[in-house]
Amino acid sequence: MSERGWVWLHRLIPAVAAWVWFCTVANQSAVQVMSLNNVENYALAVFSQLFWGWSESGLWEQTIHFGYVDSWMWSGHRVGWLPFVGWLYGINPDPLWLCRIQIAAIALGAIPAYGLGRIVIHSTYGGLIGLVLYLGFPPLTAIALQDYQDLALSIPFLLGAIWQLKANNKPGFLLFSLGACMCREEIIPMVLLIALAANGSWRQRSRWVALSGLLVALYGALIWWLGLDFDGYDNPMMSHSGDMLVQWPPVISRNMEDVQNFYLTFFKPVHFLAVLAPISLLPAAGIFFFHLTAPEHGGVDTTWDGHIHHMAPVIAFIVASTMIGIGRIVRFTTRMGRFRSHVLSIAGAGLLVVTAMLAKPWMNYLGLSPAVTLSSPAPNLIAPEWALMADIPTDVSVATDSHMSVVISNRKHAYTYDESLRDKRPGEGLSALDFILVRKLDRSWVATIQEAGGVPVGETPDYELYDLR
């Protein structure tokens, strides 16, 4: 094959791998969304309504969630990518499409994974090893299936920043680092730590740290200025950091079961080799510390089907550190002489075997089936409430409960009668609504609706739709 042919092949390999991974994960995401078995329907509904409002009117408004304010910093977070994701969402304003945006972004992390692997693993197959370590890492898939969470978008950017750092490409490093910072405010200090892993002497590294520090200072000042007049939810990172000032050392809120079943899983099947690159792993240590000391029942979980998106940045640091660790092992094998190629071949085969062995139970657990095309869930997996609400105009006022909220999220006036209606339309009650999708077991609400003259216009096994006009 010609040199140009090899170049195109190297570009094609990560693209094909990313596409297969994307289709596989996106199809399972579709099942979760359409069957209403998301990590949290309520949270996905909030994002969906926020992006719907931005794409339709250019305003940050949401009425589904109790308490959250109408701002781009609606929950206290500073996310620079929010308007850009909102514009993408406007292409096909649907919760399913929103989840696919996240999965696609994470899938594109295959490109920096492949590039980083080729640089730090001094082998012809370094890029392929990088792909296996990234796309074959079960926690990555679990994070990708976290409905939509902007923190998950940081994974490809952080990996890209480390890639460009090892490639000694300052413009590329700055661009990827900026993209990572824009995913959420807690990424900012992590970007500063990344620069410590630059190539060369500590004097050379100090230049990268200074460059990273300048970026962090400018971006941090920008989001501080943009949020100067913000009055609403406290920033979660600052709140937790403030708690540590009150009580030090902070209380460890996790137990050994969490360590065994959750935290140690990030170092399997071969990702324990990340400890061979401790400087690159340093930001992950900080994340583990914050996670271990986070208050229980505060939306920071240690179960794989719970709220684990806070661990998303760990993926990038562990995968990158594992590649760097393997690269150091490969360099060490130069002392083996003629046995080196055999040792590396056996080690590479072992990597594939243990990754495949771990992948099978994880695929069963996450409900994944390998795919090369996008497909819709089987009809029996689609909640009937989607069809019930399909003919309701988007300009009318609708309410339902928190569980069903994602079904009505693509509209301006969407409320949860068990959460936000009293907060967003105080004192109005049912008079604020045109339609209400009520759970049949919520008998007090059903009785109130009937007393108010609500006319039933449709039903499913669990819900009834009433016209209140």
Tab-separated table of C-alpha atoms in Angstrom:
chain	number	residue	atom	x	y	z
A	1	MET	CA	0.000	0.000	0.000
A	2	SER	CA	1.255	3.496	-0.812
A	3	GLU	CA	2.137	5.996	1.900
A	4	ARG	CA	-0.978	8.004	1.107
A	5	GLY	CA	-3.071	4.842	1.408
A	6	TRP	CA	-1.642	4.175	4.880
A	7	VAL	CA	-2.508	7.733	5.928
A	8	TRP	CA	-6.140	7.258	4.904
A	9	LEU	CA	-6.259	3.869	6.604
A	10	HIS	CA	-5.059	5.414	9.849
A	11	ARG	CA	-7.831	8.002	9.553
A	12	LEU	CA	-10.440	5.384	8.731
A	13	ILE	CA	-9.743	2.977	11.607
A	14	PRO	CA	-10.794	5.285	14.480
A	15	ALA	CA	-13.740	6.589	12.434
A	16	VAL	CA	-15.117	3.092	11.817
A	17	ALA	CA	-14.545	2.053	15.431
A	18	ALA	CA	-16.278	5.204	16.676
A	19	TRP	CA	-19.268	4.616	14.377
A	20	VAL	CA	-19.797	1.025	15.520
A	21	TRP	CA	-19.522	2.056	19.173
A	22	PHE	CA	-21.890	4.991	18.577
A	23	CYS	CA	-24.573	2.843	16.928
A	24	THR	CA	-24.314	0.190	19.613
A	25	VAL	CA	-24.694	2.664	22.473
A	26	ALA	CA	-27.197	4.968	20.749
A	27	ASN	CA	-29.587	2.091	20.061
A	28	GLN	CA	-29.656	1.174	23.738
A	29	SER	CA	-30.099	4.842	24.644
A	30	ALA	CA	-33.151	4.926	22.377
A	31	VAL	CA	-34.631	2.004	24.283
A	32	GLN	CA	-34.076	3.807	27.584
A	33	VAL	CA	-35.592	7.068	26.382
A	34	MET	CA	-38.612	5.606	24.603
A	35	SER	CA	-39.404	3.149	27.398
A	36	LEU	CA	-38.952	5.942	29.969
A	37	ASN	CA	-36.253	4.006	31.815
A	38	ASN	CA	-33.662	6.765	31.893
A	39	VAL	CA	-31.307	7.414	34.755
A	40	GLU	CA	-33.674	10.255	35.656
A	41	ASN	CA	-36.546	11.244	33.384
A	42	TYR	CA	-36.976	14.476	35.300
A	43	ALA	CA	-33.401	15.690	34.678
A	44	LEU	CA	-33.536	14.795	30.986
A	45	ALA	CA	-36.831	16.682	30.727
A	46	VAL	CA	-35.235	19.831	32.182
A	47	PHE	CA	-32.376	19.756	29.681
A	48	SER	CA	-34.790	19.055	26.851
A	49	GLN	CA	-37.028	22.005	27.731
A	50	LEU	CA	-34.075	24.347	28.248
A	51	PHE	CA	-32.614	23.490	24.846
A	52	TRP	CA	-36.049	23.614	23.223
A	53	GLY	CA	-36.589	27.151	24.509
A	54	TRP	CA	-33.124	28.267	23.403
A	55	SER	CA	-33.445	26.773	19.925
A	56	GLU	CA	-36.980	28.154	19.447
A	57	SER	CA	-36.770	31.605	21.038
A	58	GLY	CA	-33.195	32.195	22.184
A	59	LEU	CA	-34.287	32.255	25.844
A	60	TRP	CA	-33.212	30.102	28.775
A	61	GLU	CA	-36.463	29.112	30.423
A	62	GLN	CA	-37.729	25.985	32.107
A	63	THR	CA	-40.947	25.270	33.957
A	64	ILE	CA	-40.622	21.533	34.567
A	65	HIS	CA	-38.272	21.588	37.566
A	66	PHE	CA	-39.112	23.048	40.951
A	67	GLY	CA	-36.890	25.964	41.897
A	68	TYR	CA	-34.373	26.166	39.046
A	69	VAL	CA	-33.984	29.697	37.704
A	70	ASP	CA	-34.362	30.952	34.141
A	71	SER	CA	-30.728	31.448	33.204
A	72	TRP	CA	-27.957	29.714	31.313
A	73	MET	CA	-26.637	28.991	34.835
A	74	TRP	CA	-30.012	27.515	35.763
A	75	SER	CA	-28.623	25.097	38.411
A	76	GLY	CA	-25.501	26.988	39.453
A	77	HIS	CA	-23.272	25.372	36.812
A	78	ARG	CA	-21.277	27.391	34.266
A	79	VAL	CA	-21.352	25.487	30.977
A	80	GLY	CA	-19.960	27.294	27.954
A	81	TRP	CA	-21.157	24.619	25.535
A	82	LEU	CA	-24.803	25.106	26.546
A	83	PRO	CA	-25.823	27.417	23.645
A	84	PHE	CA	-23.945	25.326	21.081
A	85	VAL	CA	-25.640	22.117	22.212
A	86	GLY	CA	-28.908	24.047	22.137
A	87	TRP	CA	-28.382	24.921	18.483
A	88	LEU	CA	-27.573	21.294	17.665
A	89	TYR	CA	-30.672	20.235	19.551
A	90	GLY	CA	-32.760	22.562	17.382
A	91	ILE	CA	-31.936	20.419	14.329
A	92	ASN	CA	-34.240	17.723	15.698
A	93	PRO	CA	-35.735	18.918	19.003
A	94	ASP	CA	-36.315	15.623	20.762
A	95	PRO	CA	-34.938	14.045	23.979
A	96	LEU	CA	-33.690	11.054	22.007
A	97	TRP	CA	-31.658	13.324	19.707
A	98	LEU	CA	-30.208	15.113	22.742
A	99	CYS	CA	-28.902	11.828	24.136
A	100	ARG	CA	-27.410	10.981	20.754
A	101	ILE	CA	-25.529	14.293	20.698
A	102	GLN	CA	-23.795	13.262	23.904
A	103	ILE	CA	-23.043	9.731	22.684
A	104	ALA	CA	-21.652	11.062	19.390
A	105	ALA	CA	-19.346	13.495	21.196
A	106	ILE	CA	-17.987	10.708	23.393
A	107	ALA	CA	-17.595	8.412	20.377
A	108	LEU	CA	-15.445	11.063	18.686
A	109	GLY	CA	-13.039	10.650	21.576
A	110	ALA	CA	-11.780	7.667	19.571
A	111	ILE	CA	-9.773	10.124	17.459
A	112	PRO	CA	-7.627	11.555	20.301
A	113	ALA	CA	-7.450	8.057	21.855
A	114	TYR	CA	-6.003	6.707	18.605
A	115	GLY	CA	-3.663	9.668	18.189
A	116	LEU	CA	-2.440	9.543	21.789
A	117	GLY	CA	-1.879	5.795	21.577
A	118	ARG	CA	0.305	6.198	18.493
A	119	ILE	CA	2.445	8.788	20.283
A	120	VAL	CA	2.933	7.318	23.757
A	121	ILE	CA	2.876	3.575	22.969
A	122	HIS	CA	6.012	3.136	20.951
A	123	SER	CA	4.633	0.424	18.725
A	124	THR	CA	3.088	0.086	15.284
A	125	TYR	CA	-0.146	-0.882	16.977
A	126	GLY	CA	-0.197	1.945	19.527
A	127	GLY	CA	-3.248	3.585	17.975
A	128	LEU	CA	-5.204	0.314	18.022
A	129	ILE	CA	-4.306	-0.242	21.658
A	130	GLY	CA	-5.532	3.277	22.398
A	131	LEU	CA	-8.878	2.497	20.765
A	132	VAL	CA	-9.269	-0.716	22.772
A	133	LEU	CA	-8.430	1.062	26.021
A	134	TYR	CA	-10.959	3.806	25.260
A	135	LEU	CA	-13.928	2.293	23.410
A	136	GLY	CA	-13.512	-1.042	25.189
A	137	PHE	CA	-13.600	0.569	28.639
A	138	PRO	CA	-16.976	-0.352	30.243
A	139	PRO	CA	-17.253	2.764	32.469
A	140	LEU	CA	-17.112	4.903	29.309
A	141	THR	CA	-20.276	3.254	28.014
A	142	ALA	CA	-21.984	3.592	31.378
A	143	ILE	CA	-21.220	7.326	31.383
A	144	ALA	CA	-22.439	7.690	27.776
A	145	LEU	CA	-25.798	6.213	28.828
A	146	GLN	CA	-26.265	8.871	31.532
A	147	ASP	CA	-29.128	10.416	29.510
A	148	TYR	CA	-27.632	13.874	28.829
A	149	GLN	CA	-25.099	15.413	31.223
A	150	ASP	CA	-22.782	18.187	30.035
A	151	LEU	CA	-19.935	16.923	32.236
A	152	ALA	CA	-19.781	13.782	30.086
A	153	LEU	CA	-18.797	15.959	27.115
A	154	SER	CA	-15.480	16.680	28.834
A	155	ILE	CA	-14.129	13.177	28.133
A	156	PRO	CA	-13.044	13.659	24.483
A	157	PHE	CA	-11.758	17.188	25.153
A	158	LEU	CA	-9.631	16.170	28.130
A	159	LEU	CA	-8.244	13.218	26.191
A	160	GLY	CA	-7.567	15.536	23.258
A	161	ALA	CA	-5.736	18.007	25.497
A	162	ILE	CA	-3.429	15.240	26.771
A	163	TRP	CA	-2.915	14.043	23.173
A	164	GLN	CA	-1.847	17.485	22.006
A	165	LEU	CA	0.296	17.963	25.100
A	166	LYS	CA	2.237	14.798	24.283
A	167	ALA	CA	2.436	15.912	20.638
A	168	ASN	CA	3.995	19.236	21.786
A	169	ASN	CA	1.261	21.126	19.923
A	170	LYS	CA	0.473	24.270	21.920
A	171	PRO	CA	-2.440	25.556	19.749
A	172	GLY	CA	-4.070	22.117	19.789
A	173	PHE	CA	-3.575	21.841	23.538
A	174	LEU	CA	-5.183	25.228	24.135
A	175	LEU	CA	-8.173	24.462	21.909
A	176	PHE	CA	-8.902	21.102	23.525
A	177	SER	CA	-8.334	22.550	26.997
A	178	LEU	CA	-10.760	25.383	26.304
A	179	GLY	CA	-13.316	22.865	25.039
A	180	ALA	CA	-12.896	20.895	28.262
A	181	CYS	CA	-13.288	23.964	30.483
A	182	MET	CA	-16.493	24.850	28.651
A	183	CYS	CA	-18.050	21.553	29.716
A	184	ARG	CA	-18.312	22.653	33.334
A	185	GLU	CA	-16.578	24.873	35.836
A	186	GLU	CA	-15.012	22.024	37.840
A	187	ILE	CA	-12.905	21.064	34.802
A	188	ILE	CA	-10.925	24.323	35.062
A	189	PRO	CA	-8.468	23.235	37.799
A	190	MET	CA	-8.051	19.854	36.091
A	191	VAL	CA	-6.769	21.533	32.916
A	192	LEU	CA	-4.091	23.270	34.954
A	193	LEU	CA	-2.915	19.904	36.334
A	194	ILE	CA	-2.788	18.310	32.872
A	195	ALA	CA	0.115	20.559	31.904
A	196	LEU	CA	2.300	18.988	34.601
A	197	ALA	CA	2.549	15.857	32.425
A	198	ALA	CA	4.231	17.662	29.521
A	199	ASN	CA	7.337	16.156	27.951
A	200	GLY	CA	10.808	17.270	28.906
A	201	SER	CA	12.397	18.788	31.996
A	202	TRP	CA	10.498	20.554	34.764
A	203	ARG	CA	11.630	23.875	33.304
A	204	GLN	CA	9.988	22.925	29.992
A	205	ARG	CA	6.899	21.720	31.829
A	206	SER	CA	6.661	25.022	33.671
A	207	ARG	CA	6.091	26.755	30.329
A	208	TRP	CA	3.119	24.501	29.625
A	209	VAL	CA	1.808	25.123	33.131
A	210	ALA	CA	2.115	28.883	32.577
A	211	LEU	CA	0.299	28.596	29.250
A	212	SER	CA	-2.432	26.481	30.823
A	213	GLY	CA	-2.644	28.879	33.770
A	214	LEU	CA	-3.184	31.819	31.433
A	215	LEU	CA	-6.021	30.002	29.672
A	216	VAL	CA	-7.594	28.995	32.979
A	217	ALA	CA	-7.338	32.531	34.365
A	218	LEU	CA	-8.885	34.150	31.290
A	219	TYR	CA	-11.726	31.650	30.964
A	220	GLY	CA	-12.372	31.646	34.708
A	221	ALA	CA	-12.555	35.445	34.721
A	222	LEU	CA	-14.947	35.365	31.764
A	223	ILE	CA	-17.486	33.010	33.320
A	224	TRP	CA	-17.173	34.846	36.652
A	225	TRP	CA	-17.989	38.123	34.896
A	226	LEU	CA	-20.871	36.593	32.922
A	227	GLY	CA	-22.339	35.225	36.137
A	228	LEU	CA	-21.670	38.287	38.276
A	229	ASP	CA	-25.360	39.120	38.701
A	230	PHE	CA	-26.526	35.511	38.976
A	231	ASP	CA	-28.881	34.908	41.894
A	232	GLY	CA	-30.088	31.356	42.238
A	233	TYR	CA	-28.633	27.958	42.930
A	234	ASP	CA	-25.243	27.730	44.614
A	235	ASN	CA	-22.402	26.329	42.578
A	236	PRO	CA	-22.113	22.663	43.714
A	237	MET	CA	-18.294	22.542	43.508
A	238	MET	CA	-17.915	25.696	45.587
A	239	SER	CA	-20.480	24.499	48.127
A	240	HIS	CA	-18.673	21.207	48.655
A	241	SER	CA	-15.306	22.963	48.863
A	242	GLY	CA	-16.776	25.361	51.429
A	243	ASP	CA	-17.982	22.451	53.538
A	244	MET	CA	-14.397	21.180	53.707
A	245	LEU	CA	-13.307	24.481	55.227
A	246	VAL	CA	-15.825	23.958	58.001
A	247	GLN	CA	-14.806	20.383	58.734
A	248	TRP	CA	-11.345	19.024	57.994
A	249	PRO	CA	-10.576	16.279	57.330
A	250	PRO	CA	-13.894	15.751	55.559
A	251	VAL	CA	-16.001	12.714	56.329
A	252	ILE	CA	-15.628	9.788	53.926
A	253	SER	CA	-19.209	9.040	52.899
A	254	ARG	CA	-18.530	5.761	51.057
A	255	ASN	CA	-17.933	2.220	52.284
A	256	MET	CA	-15.842	-0.763	51.207
A	257	GLU	CA	-18.674	-2.088	49.053
A	258	ASP	CA	-18.566	1.147	47.060
A	259	VAL	CA	-14.801	0.799	46.701
A	260	GLN	CA	-15.016	-2.781	45.426
A	261	ASN	CA	-18.057	-2.479	43.181
A	262	PHE	CA	-17.570	1.034	41.862
A	263	TYR	CA	-14.230	2.796	42.346
A	264	LEU	CA	-11.946	-0.182	41.665
A	265	THR	CA	-13.903	-0.958	38.495
A	266	PHE	CA	-12.258	2.074	36.903
A	267	PHE	CA	-8.962	0.178	37.005
A	268	LYS	CA	-10.127	-2.937	35.124
A	269	PRO	CA	-9.321	-4.862	32.986
A	270	VAL	CA	-5.782	-3.480	32.494
A	271	HIS	CA	-6.366	0.130	33.481
A	272	PHE	CA	-4.528	-0.435	36.773
A	273	LEU	CA	-1.458	0.258	34.622
A	274	ALA	CA	-2.477	3.911	34.905
A	275	VAL	CA	-0.541	4.017	38.196
A	276	LEU	CA	2.649	3.854	36.105
A	277	ALA	CA	1.900	7.434	35.004
A	278	PRO	CA	1.127	9.109	38.348
A	279	ILE	CA	1.466	12.706	37.135
A	280	SER	CA	-1.077	12.154	34.345
A	281	LEU	CA	-3.333	10.409	36.861
A	282	LEU	CA	-3.123	13.243	39.386
A	283	PRO	CA	-6.349	15.044	38.330
A	284	ALA	CA	-8.272	11.776	38.717
A	285	ALA	CA	-7.060	11.523	42.315
A	286	GLY	CA	-8.701	14.859	43.049
A	287	ILE	CA	-11.978	13.700	41.522
A	288	PHE	CA	-11.912	10.493	43.559
A	289	PHE	CA	-11.328	12.530	46.717
A	290	PHE	CA	-14.262	14.869	46.055
A	291	HIS	CA	-16.495	11.914	45.147
A	292	LEU	CA	-15.545	9.913	48.244
A	293	THR	CA	-16.414	12.867	50.471
A	294	ALA	CA	-19.594	13.977	48.677
A	295	PRO	CA	-22.733	13.865	50.839
A	296	GLU	CA	-24.796	10.718	50.405
A	297	HIS	CA	-28.153	11.039	48.659
A	298	GLY	CA	-27.110	14.328	47.086
A	299	GLY	CA	-27.235	13.192	43.462
A	300	VAL	CA	-23.715	11.733	43.614
A	301	ASP	CA	-24.112	7.961	43.401
A	302	THR	CA	-21.867	4.908	43.389
A	303	THR	CA	-24.232	2.617	41.502
A	304	TRP	CA	-23.751	2.167	37.776
A	305	ASP	CA	-27.405	2.884	36.999
A	306	GLY	CA	-27.429	5.991	39.205
A	307	HIS	CA	-26.035	9.506	38.898
A	308	ILE	CA	-22.401	8.763	38.098
A	309	HIS	CA	-21.737	11.500	35.527
A	310	HIS	CA	-19.531	13.295	38.068
A	311	MET	CA	-16.922	10.602	37.393
A	312	ALA	CA	-16.807	11.349	33.651
A	313	PRO	CA	-13.448	13.209	33.711
A	314	VAL	CA	-11.872	10.208	35.455
A	315	ILE	CA	-12.385	8.216	32.245
A	316	ALA	CA	-10.085	10.498	30.247
A	317	PHE	CA	-7.330	10.581	32.845
A	318	ILE	CA	-7.317	6.838	33.521
A	319	VAL	CA	-7.390	5.900	29.824
A	320	ALA	CA	-4.604	8.366	28.988
A	321	SER	CA	-2.501	7.305	31.973
A	322	THR	CA	-2.938	3.646	31.041
A	323	MET	CA	-1.642	4.372	27.533
A	324	ILE	CA	1.352	6.239	28.943
A	325	GLY	CA	1.994	3.404	31.400
A	326	ILE	CA	1.895	0.829	28.606
A	327	GLY	CA	4.247	3.029	26.601
A	328	ARG	CA	6.754	2.917	29.439
A	329	ILE	CA	6.483	-0.864	29.580
A	330	VAL	CA	7.032	-1.068	25.815
A	331	ARG	CA	10.170	1.071	26.126
A	332	PHE	CA	11.433	-1.216	28.870
A	333	THR	CA	11.098	-4.249	26.578
A	334	THR	CA	13.845	-2.887	24.308
A	335	ARG	CA	16.225	-4.720	26.640
A	336	MET	CA	14.742	-8.069	25.655
A	337	GLY	CA	16.447	-8.208	22.293
A	338	ARG	CA	15.050	-10.721	19.828
A	339	PHE	CA	12.340	-11.858	22.272
A	340	ARG	CA	10.789	-8.397	22.327
A	341	SER	CA	8.388	-8.850	19.404
A	342	HIS	CA	7.085	-12.121	20.847
A	343	VAL	CA	6.536	-10.601	24.279
A	344	LEU	CA	4.685	-7.603	22.824
A	345	SER	CA	2.528	-9.856	20.629
A	346	ILE	CA	1.527	-11.989	23.600
A	347	ALA	CA	0.826	-8.898	25.714
A	348	GLY	CA	-1.308	-7.370	22.929
A	349	ALA	CA	-3.304	-10.572	22.548
A	350	GLY	CA	-3.766	-10.678	26.319
A	351	LEU	CA	-5.114	-7.113	26.269
A	352	LEU	CA	-7.720	-8.063	23.668
A	353	VAL	CA	-8.724	-11.229	25.541
A	354	VAL	CA	-9.248	-9.603	28.944
A	355	THR	CA	-11.098	-6.667	27.353
A	356	ALA	CA	-13.433	-9.077	25.528
A	357	MET	CA	-13.947	-11.130	28.690
A	358	LEU	CA	-14.981	-8.051	30.651
A	359	ALA	CA	-17.036	-6.642	27.786
A	360	LYS	CA	-19.486	-9.547	27.642
A	361	PRO	CA	-20.982	-9.233	31.162
A	362	TRP	CA	-21.014	-5.449	30.840
A	363	MET	CA	-22.874	-5.605	27.529
A	364	ASN	CA	-25.467	-7.870	29.121
A	365	TYR	CA	-25.768	-5.564	32.121
A	366	LEU	CA	-26.150	-2.426	29.995
A	367	GLY	CA	-28.406	-4.152	27.430
A	368	LEU	CA	-26.057	-3.577	24.501
A	369	SER	CA	-26.190	-5.375	21.163
A	370	PRO	CA	-23.440	-4.715	18.586
A	371	ALA	CA	-24.751	-2.612	15.702
A	372	VAL	CA	-23.507	-0.790	12.621
A	373	THR	CA	-26.722	1.150	11.945
A	374	LEU	CA	-29.116	3.192	14.034
A	375	SER	CA	-32.444	1.534	14.755
A	376	SER	CA	-35.675	2.306	16.589
A	377	PRO	CA	-36.795	0.327	19.633
A	378	ALA	CA	-39.298	-2.474	19.150
A	379	PRO	CA	-42.899	-1.190	19.454
A	380	ASN	CA	-43.456	-3.080	22.697
A	381	LEU	CA	-40.569	-1.123	24.252
A	382	ILE	CA	-42.041	2.292	23.454
A	383	ALA	CA	-44.150	3.781	26.233
A	384	PRO	CA	-47.685	4.412	24.887
A	385	GLU	CA	-47.747	7.894	26.408
A	386	TRP	CA	-45.503	9.146	23.565
A	387	ALA	CA	-48.286	8.436	21.061
A	388	LEU	CA	-50.915	9.872	23.402
A	389	MET	CA	-49.142	13.238	23.525
A	390	ALA	CA	-48.124	13.325	19.848
A	391	ASP	CA	-51.278	15.173	18.733
A	392	ILE	CA	-51.273	17.764	21.519
A	393	PRO	CA	-50.185	21.188	20.155
A	394	THR	CA	-46.836	22.432	21.451
A	395	ASP	CA	-48.208	25.885	22.289
A	396	VAL	CA	-50.680	24.712	24.939
A	397	SER	CA	-50.018	24.339	28.657
A	398	VAL	CA	-49.555	20.751	29.841
A	399	ALA	CA	-48.713	19.049	33.125
A	400	THR	CA	-47.844	15.522	34.179
A	401	ASP	CA	-45.864	13.870	36.964
A	402	SER	CA	-42.068	13.784	37.272
A	403	HIS	CA	-41.748	10.292	35.831
A	404	MET	CA	-43.596	11.219	32.628
A	405	SER	CA	-42.113	14.731	32.345
A	406	VAL	CA	-39.748	13.904	29.470
A	407	VAL	CA	-42.760	13.146	27.240
A	408	ILE	CA	-43.995	16.755	27.467
A	409	SER	CA	-40.606	18.505	27.607
A	410	ASN	CA	-40.646	19.900	24.041
A	411	ARG	CA	-42.877	22.858	24.761
A	412	LYS	CA	-42.747	26.214	26.530
A	413	HIS	CA	-45.476	25.551	29.084
A	414	ALA	CA	-44.751	22.126	30.564
A	415	TYR	CA	-45.177	21.477	34.277
A	416	THR	CA	-45.005	18.672	36.795
A	417	TYR	CA	-48.087	18.644	38.972
A	418	ASP	CA	-46.183	16.878	41.751
A	419	GLU	CA	-43.230	19.332	41.643
A	420	SER	CA	-43.148	22.552	39.644
A	421	LEU	CA	-46.756	23.676	39.031
A	422	ARG	CA	-47.151	25.297	42.432
A	423	ASP	CA	-43.747	26.992	42.140
A	424	LYS	CA	-43.977	28.239	38.549
A	425	ARG	CA	-47.696	29.153	38.552
A	426	PRO	CA	-48.426	29.958	42.222
A	427	GLY	CA	-52.068	30.061	43.209
A	428	GLU	CA	-53.387	29.083	39.757
A	429	GLY	CA	-53.677	25.319	40.097
A	430	LEU	CA	-55.504	23.581	37.257
A	431	SER	CA	-56.574	26.917	35.774
A	432	ALA	CA	-53.005	27.295	34.483
A	433	LEU	CA	-53.353	24.185	32.312
A	434	ASP	CA	-54.979	23.194	29.053
A	435	PHE	CA	-54.217	19.479	29.382
A	436	ILE	CA	-53.022	17.216	32.158
A	437	LEU	CA	-51.620	13.702	31.852
A	438	VAL	CA	-52.318	12.198	35.250
A	439	ARG	CA	-51.273	8.895	36.741
A	440	LYS	CA	-54.361	6.818	37.506
A	441	LEU	CA	-53.042	5.882	40.942
A	442	ASP	CA	-52.830	9.580	41.880
A	443	ARG	CA	-56.479	9.359	42.859
A	444	SER	CA	-56.678	12.687	44.664
A	445	TRP	CA	-55.486	14.456	41.528
A	446	VAL	CA	-57.876	12.472	39.353
A	447	ALA	CA	-60.779	13.449	41.619
A	448	THR	CA	-59.746	17.115	41.592
A	449	ILE	CA	-59.491	17.117	37.804
A	450	GLN	CA	-62.905	15.549	37.395
A	451	GLU	CA	-64.446	18.026	39.840
A	452	ALA	CA	-62.921	20.848	37.780
A	453	GLY	CA	-64.695	19.561	34.671
A	454	GLY	CA	-61.748	17.893	33.006
A	455	VAL	CA	-62.768	15.841	29.979
A	456	PRO	CA	-60.912	12.547	29.413
A	457	VAL	CA	-59.541	12.442	25.855
A	458	GLY	CA	-57.184	9.463	25.997
A	459	GLU	CA	-55.637	6.891	28.235
A	460	THR	CA	-52.932	4.265	28.572
A	461	PRO	CA	-52.770	1.420	31.086
A	462	ASP	CA	-51.258	3.759	33.710
A	463	TYR	CA	-52.208	7.318	32.696
A	464	GLU	CA	-55.204	9.387	31.593
A	465	LEU	CA	-55.145	12.540	29.501
A	466	TYR	CA	-57.693	15.242	30.406
A	467	ASP	CA	-58.705	18.348	28.473
A	468	LEU	CA	-59.155	21.259	30.917
A	469	ARG	CA	-60.060	23.975	28.419
